[in-house]
Amino acid sequence: MLRCLRAAIIVILALASDRSIGAAESPRGAPAESKPADPLIGCWKADAAGGGFIRFAPDGSCGWIEGDGPATFARAVVTPGMVAMSMMGTRVLVPYTMNGDRLTLTNEGHPQDYHRSATVPAELEPKPLTLGARKPVTAQRTATITAELAQREKNDQAVRKEAAQAANEGAVDTDNTAYLTALVTELGWIDVERFGPDAANAAFLIVQHSGDLSLMLAALPGIEQDVQAKRLDAQAYALLYDRLQLRLGGKQRYGSQIGTVGQSGLLVLPLEDPDHVEARRHAIGLMPLSDYLKFFKPQNGGKDVPFSDD
């Protein structure tokens, strides 16, 4: 079910500004658009053994699990007989039929039958990882952690910038994520006050590339606190906030996430209320989006980077 949507090749690019952030909001902070209740809203379990679940939420997001695989999220626009699934700039049209509490979704010509489920798997309602209590750390332990994070940041960048190491990206991200998860579960978020800006930035980078929604949700408030206090770059918050929103099936707020699908060139991934994005960026101290996008023109063949119509 929906394998082609998950398999879409998306390249996310990011640049950092030197601004600081003011008051910020949490993901999913904006109210959902008002719309009539949809008959698909709720959780559905596949009839086939091991077939997984799909859940349509009132806010327009959709999440699904195939077999024992990971949860994937997208936005879903439902019209009679058709669901348009959108994720990170890729759209898939999925016909559907309903008969009472029975649902049939047809993806790439393959129908899949579902029935309503009274329970929602925890994976489809991601919650923040429980962080350890913030406590003092000895100078020796701080130095060890700082050095370890510096090396892991170097590894993170090497697999993304050195062609000879590109094949190791998945393994490096998995190892970095496991290390950071264990660390913050013990000590709380890697904040600037205890560990310094270099360590905090390295931790942010690991989270940004982790793909772990629980870790991303847990990290965001700590990063927000540091950038509000002008201890950390504002762009770190915007990058993580926007990527998390997109991964949860929403739209980014600050326009920081630039992607490409296939050979179509770069585009600004789905953005909430594009007409007011400059005001939102200005309010938190980020450079204008129009200036930010100029950095990407050379990678886009010298052309302006368009906004996704998704």
Short mmCIF file of N, CA and C in Angstrom, two decimals, residues 67-174:
data_model
loop_
_atom_site.label_atom_id
_atom_site.label_comp_id
_atom_site.label_asym_id
_atom_site.label_seq_id
_atom_site.Cartn_x
_atom_site.Cartn_y
_atom_site.Cartn_z
N GLY A 67 2.44 -3.81 7.27
CA GLY A 67 3.01 -4.95 7.98
C GLY A 67 3.65 -4.49 9.28
N ASP A 68 4.90 -4.88 9.49
CA ASP A 68 5.61 -4.46 10.69
C ASP A 68 6.59 -3.33 10.38
N GLY A 69 6.35 -2.62 9.28
CA GLY A 69 7.24 -1.53 8.87
C GLY A 69 7.01 -0.27 9.70
N PRO A 70 7.79 0.78 9.42
CA PRO A 70 7.65 2.03 10.16
C PRO A 70 6.41 2.81 9.73
N ALA A 71 6.00 3.74 10.55
CA ALA A 71 4.88 4.60 10.20
C ALA A 71 5.34 5.66 9.20
N THR A 72 4.47 5.95 8.23
CA THR A 72 4.72 6.99 7.24
C THR A 72 3.53 7.93 7.26
N PHE A 73 3.80 9.23 7.07
CA PHE A 73 2.74 10.23 7.15
C PHE A 73 2.70 11.06 5.89
N ALA A 74 1.49 11.49 5.54
CA ALA A 74 1.29 12.34 4.37
C ALA A 74 0.06 13.21 4.64
N ARG A 75 -0.22 14.12 3.72
CA ARG A 75 -1.47 14.84 3.77
C ARG A 75 -2.45 14.16 2.84
N ALA A 76 -3.72 14.21 3.21
CA ALA A 76 -4.74 13.54 2.42
C ALA A 76 -5.88 14.50 2.12
N VAL A 77 -6.12 14.74 0.85
CA VAL A 77 -7.28 15.54 0.43
C VAL A 77 -8.29 14.57 -0.16
N VAL A 78 -9.46 14.50 0.48
CA VAL A 78 -10.46 13.50 0.11
C VAL A 78 -11.57 14.16 -0.70
N THR A 79 -11.82 13.60 -1.87
CA THR A 79 -12.97 13.97 -2.68
C THR A 79 -13.76 12.69 -2.94
N PRO A 80 -14.99 12.78 -3.39
CA PRO A 80 -15.77 11.55 -3.59
C PRO A 80 -15.03 10.54 -4.47
N GLY A 81 -14.73 9.39 -3.89
CA GLY A 81 -14.11 8.31 -4.63
C GLY A 81 -12.61 8.42 -4.82
N MET A 82 -11.97 9.47 -4.29
CA MET A 82 -10.53 9.65 -4.53
C MET A 82 -9.86 10.31 -3.33
N VAL A 83 -8.67 9.79 -2.99
CA VAL A 83 -7.83 10.42 -1.97
C VAL A 83 -6.54 10.85 -2.66
N ALA A 84 -6.19 12.13 -2.53
CA ALA A 84 -4.91 12.63 -3.04
C ALA A 84 -3.92 12.65 -1.87
N MET A 85 -2.94 11.75 -1.91
CA MET A 85 -1.92 11.65 -0.87
C MET A 85 -0.71 12.47 -1.29
N SER A 86 -0.28 13.40 -0.41
CA SER A 86 0.86 14.25 -0.73
C SER A 86 1.89 14.15 0.38
N MET A 87 3.15 13.92 -0.03
CA MET A 87 4.23 13.83 0.95
C MET A 87 5.49 14.40 0.35
N MET A 88 6.01 15.47 0.98
CA MET A 88 7.29 16.04 0.57
C MET A 88 7.35 16.36 -0.92
N GLY A 89 6.23 16.85 -1.48
CA GLY A 89 6.23 17.26 -2.87
C GLY A 89 5.80 16.21 -3.86
N THR A 90 5.56 14.99 -3.40
CA THR A 90 5.10 13.92 -4.28
C THR A 90 3.63 13.63 -4.01
N ARG A 91 2.85 13.48 -5.07
CA ARG A 91 1.41 13.25 -4.92
C ARG A 91 1.02 11.94 -5.59
N VAL A 92 0.18 11.18 -4.90
CA VAL A 92 -0.35 9.93 -5.43
C VAL A 92 -1.86 9.95 -5.29
N LEU A 93 -2.57 9.61 -6.35
CA LEU A 93 -4.03 9.52 -6.32
C LEU A 93 -4.44 8.10 -6.02
N VAL A 94 -5.27 7.93 -5.00
CA VAL A 94 -5.69 6.59 -4.55
C VAL A 94 -7.21 6.52 -4.58
N PRO A 95 -7.80 5.80 -5.54
CA PRO A 95 -9.25 5.63 -5.54
C PRO A 95 -9.71 4.83 -4.32
N TYR A 96 -10.93 5.12 -3.88
CA TYR A 96 -11.47 4.37 -2.75
C TYR A 96 -12.96 4.16 -2.92
N THR A 97 -13.46 3.13 -2.27
CA THR A 97 -14.90 2.88 -2.16
C THR A 97 -15.20 2.54 -0.71
N MET A 98 -16.43 2.85 -0.27
CA MET A 98 -16.83 2.54 1.09
C MET A 98 -18.15 1.80 1.08
N ASN A 99 -18.27 0.88 2.03
CA ASN A 99 -19.53 0.16 2.23
C ASN A 99 -19.70 -0.02 3.73
N GLY A 100 -20.38 0.95 4.35
CA GLY A 100 -20.51 0.93 5.80
C GLY A 100 -19.15 1.13 6.45
N ASP A 101 -18.75 0.19 7.28
CA ASP A 101 -17.46 0.27 7.95
C ASP A 101 -16.39 -0.52 7.22
N ARG A 102 -16.60 -0.68 5.93
CA ARG A 102 -15.60 -1.35 5.09
C ARG A 102 -15.05 -0.33 4.10
N LEU A 103 -13.73 -0.34 3.92
CA LEU A 103 -13.06 0.61 3.04
C LEU A 103 -12.14 -0.16 2.11
N THR A 104 -12.15 0.20 0.82
CA THR A 104 -11.23 -0.37 -0.15
C THR A 104 -10.43 0.75 -0.78
N LEU A 105 -9.10 0.67 -0.65
CA LEU A 105 -8.18 1.62 -1.27
C LEU A 105 -7.46 0.89 -2.40
N THR A 106 -7.33 1.54 -3.55
CA THR A 106 -6.69 0.92 -4.70
C THR A 106 -5.45 1.73 -5.08
N ASN A 107 -4.29 1.15 -4.86
CA ASN A 107 -3.04 1.82 -5.16
C ASN A 107 -2.30 1.06 -6.25
N GLU A 108 -1.97 1.78 -7.33
CA GLU A 108 -1.29 1.18 -8.48
C GLU A 108 -2.02 -0.07 -8.98
N GLY A 109 -3.35 0.01 -8.99
CA GLY A 109 -4.16 -1.08 -9.51
C GLY A 109 -4.39 -2.22 -8.55
N HIS A 110 -3.86 -2.13 -7.32
CA HIS A 110 -4.00 -3.21 -6.35
C HIS A 110 -4.95 -2.80 -5.23
N PRO A 111 -6.15 -3.41 -5.15
CA PRO A 111 -7.09 -3.05 -4.08
C PRO A 111 -6.67 -3.65 -2.74
N GLN A 112 -6.92 -2.90 -1.68
CA GLN A 112 -6.65 -3.37 -0.32
C GLN A 112 -7.88 -3.07 0.52
N ASP A 113 -8.40 -4.10 1.19
CA ASP A 113 -9.61 -3.94 1.99
C ASP A 113 -9.26 -3.67 3.46
N TYR A 114 -10.05 -2.77 4.07
CA TYR A 114 -9.84 -2.39 5.47
C TYR A 114 -11.18 -2.41 6.20
N HIS A 115 -11.10 -2.54 7.52
CA HIS A 115 -12.28 -2.35 8.36
C HIS A 115 -11.91 -1.40 9.50
N ARG A 116 -12.90 -0.72 10.04
CA ARG A 116 -12.63 0.26 11.09
C ARG A 116 -12.00 -0.41 12.31
N SER A 117 -11.06 0.32 12.91
CA SER A 117 -10.38 -0.18 14.10
C SER A 117 -10.68 0.75 15.26
N ALA A 118 -11.04 0.16 16.40
CA ALA A 118 -11.33 0.95 17.59
C ALA A 118 -10.05 1.46 18.25
N THR A 119 -8.92 0.87 17.92
CA THR A 119 -7.65 1.27 18.52
C THR A 119 -6.73 1.84 17.43
N VAL A 120 -5.87 2.75 17.84
CA VAL A 120 -4.89 3.36 16.94
C VAL A 120 -3.50 2.94 17.39
N PRO A 121 -2.72 2.32 16.52
CA PRO A 121 -1.36 1.95 16.91
C PRO A 121 -0.57 3.17 17.37
N ALA A 122 0.25 2.99 18.38
CA ALA A 122 1.02 4.10 18.94
C ALA A 122 1.89 4.76 17.88
N GLU A 123 2.37 3.99 16.91
CA GLU A 123 3.24 4.55 15.88
C GLU A 123 2.55 5.62 15.05
N LEU A 124 1.21 5.58 14.98
CA LEU A 124 0.47 6.55 14.19
C LEU A 124 0.10 7.79 14.99
N GLU A 125 0.45 7.82 16.26
CA GLU A 125 0.28 9.00 17.10
C GLU A 125 1.60 9.29 17.81
N PRO A 126 2.61 9.72 17.05
CA PRO A 126 3.95 9.87 17.62
C PRO A 126 3.97 10.83 18.80
N LYS A 127 4.69 10.44 19.84
CA LYS A 127 4.85 11.24 21.04
C LYS A 127 6.34 11.54 21.24
N PRO A 128 6.66 12.64 21.92
CA PRO A 128 8.07 12.95 22.16
C PRO A 128 8.75 11.88 23.01
N LEU A 129 9.98 11.59 22.68
CA LEU A 129 10.81 10.74 23.52
C LEU A 129 10.91 11.36 24.91
N THR A 130 10.87 10.53 25.95
CA THR A 130 11.01 11.04 27.31
C THR A 130 12.48 11.33 27.59
N LEU A 131 12.79 12.60 27.80
CA LEU A 131 14.16 13.01 28.04
C LEU A 131 14.51 12.86 29.52
N GLY A 132 15.79 12.66 29.78
CA GLY A 132 16.25 12.62 31.15
C GLY A 132 16.18 13.99 31.80
N ALA A 133 16.20 14.01 33.11
CA ALA A 133 16.19 15.29 33.83
C ALA A 133 17.50 16.02 33.58
N ARG A 134 17.38 17.32 33.38
CA ARG A 134 18.59 18.14 33.19
C ARG A 134 19.35 18.19 34.52
N LYS A 135 20.61 17.83 34.49
CA LYS A 135 21.40 17.81 35.71
C LYS A 135 22.84 18.21 35.39
N PRO A 136 23.60 18.62 36.40
CA PRO A 136 25.00 19.02 36.14
C PRO A 136 25.81 17.85 35.58
N VAL A 137 26.78 18.20 34.76
CA VAL A 137 27.66 17.20 34.15
C VAL A 137 29.09 17.62 34.45
N THR A 138 29.92 16.68 34.83
CA THR A 138 31.30 17.01 35.16
C THR A 138 32.04 17.54 33.94
N ALA A 139 33.09 18.28 34.18
CA ALA A 139 33.88 18.84 33.08
C ALA A 139 34.46 17.73 32.21
N GLN A 140 34.91 16.66 32.85
CA GLN A 140 35.49 15.55 32.09
C GLN A 140 34.44 14.89 31.20
N ARG A 141 33.25 14.67 31.74
CA ARG A 141 32.18 14.05 30.95
C ARG A 141 31.75 14.99 29.83
N THR A 142 31.67 16.27 30.12
CA THR A 142 31.30 17.24 29.09
C THR A 142 32.30 17.22 27.94
N ALA A 143 33.60 17.18 28.29
CA ALA A 143 34.63 17.15 27.24
C ALA A 143 34.52 15.89 26.40
N THR A 144 34.23 14.76 27.04
CA THR A 144 34.08 13.50 26.31
C THR A 144 32.90 13.55 25.35
N ILE A 145 31.77 14.07 25.85
CA ILE A 145 30.56 14.15 25.02
C ILE A 145 30.77 15.13 23.86
N THR A 146 31.38 16.26 24.15
CA THR A 146 31.64 17.25 23.11
C THR A 146 32.51 16.68 21.99
N ALA A 147 33.57 15.96 22.38
CA ALA A 147 34.46 15.36 21.38
C ALA A 147 33.73 14.29 20.57
N GLU A 148 32.90 13.50 21.25
CA GLU A 148 32.15 12.44 20.55
C GLU A 148 31.16 13.04 19.56
N LEU A 149 30.45 14.08 19.96
CA LEU A 149 29.50 14.72 19.06
C LEU A 149 30.21 15.38 17.88
N ALA A 150 31.38 15.95 18.11
CA ALA A 150 32.15 16.55 17.02
C ALA A 150 32.53 15.50 15.98
N GLN A 151 32.94 14.34 16.43
CA GLN A 151 33.30 13.27 15.51
C GLN A 151 32.07 12.77 14.75
N ARG A 152 30.97 12.67 15.44
CA ARG A 152 29.75 12.19 14.80
C ARG A 152 29.21 13.22 13.80
N GLU A 153 29.38 14.50 14.10
CA GLU A 153 29.01 15.53 13.12
C GLU A 153 29.89 15.42 11.88
N LYS A 154 31.18 15.17 12.09
CA LYS A 154 32.10 15.00 10.96
C LYS A 154 31.68 13.81 10.10
N ASN A 155 31.29 12.72 10.74
CA ASN A 155 30.83 11.54 10.00
C ASN A 155 29.55 11.84 9.23
N ASP A 156 28.63 12.58 9.88
CA ASP A 156 27.37 12.97 9.25
C ASP A 156 27.63 13.74 7.96
N GLN A 157 28.55 14.68 8.00
CA GLN A 157 28.83 15.50 6.84
C GLN A 157 29.61 14.73 5.77
N ALA A 158 30.48 13.83 6.20
CA ALA A 158 31.29 13.09 5.24
C ALA A 158 30.43 12.23 4.32
N VAL A 159 29.43 11.54 4.88
CA VAL A 159 28.59 10.67 4.05
C VAL A 159 27.68 11.46 3.13
N ARG A 160 27.55 12.76 3.38
CA ARG A 160 26.70 13.61 2.54
C ARG A 160 27.50 14.42 1.53
N LYS A 161 28.79 14.59 1.77
CA LYS A 161 29.60 15.44 0.91
C LYS A 161 30.70 14.69 0.16
N GLU A 162 31.03 13.49 0.59
CA GLU A 162 32.08 12.72 -0.06
C GLU A 162 31.47 11.52 -0.76
N ALA A 163 31.57 11.51 -2.09
CA ALA A 163 30.94 10.46 -2.89
C ALA A 163 31.37 9.06 -2.45
N ALA A 164 32.61 8.92 -2.06
CA ALA A 164 33.12 7.60 -1.68
C ALA A 164 32.46 7.06 -0.42
N GLN A 165 31.84 7.93 0.37
CA GLN A 165 31.23 7.50 1.62
C GLN A 165 29.70 7.53 1.59
N ALA A 166 29.13 7.91 0.47
CA ALA A 166 27.68 8.10 0.39
C ALA A 166 26.90 6.84 0.76
N ALA A 167 27.45 5.67 0.42
CA ALA A 167 26.75 4.42 0.71
C ALA A 167 26.60 4.17 2.21
N ASN A 168 27.37 4.87 3.02
CA ASN A 168 27.33 4.66 4.47
C ASN A 168 26.35 5.58 5.18
N GLU A 169 25.61 6.40 4.44
CA GLU A 169 24.75 7.40 5.08
C GLU A 169 23.75 6.77 6.04
N GLY A 170 23.05 5.74 5.60
CA GLY A 170 22.04 5.11 6.45
C GLY A 170 22.64 4.56 7.73
N ALA A 171 23.79 3.89 7.61
CA ALA A 171 24.42 3.29 8.79
C ALA A 171 24.90 4.37 9.75
N VAL A 172 25.46 5.45 9.22
CA VAL A 172 25.93 6.54 10.08
C VAL A 172 24.76 7.20 10.80
N ASP A 173 23.68 7.48 10.08
CA ASP A 173 22.52 8.10 10.71
C ASP A 173 21.92 7.21 11.79
N THR A 174 21.85 5.91 11.52
CA THR A 174 21.29 4.99 12.51
C THR A 174 22.15 4.96 13.77
#
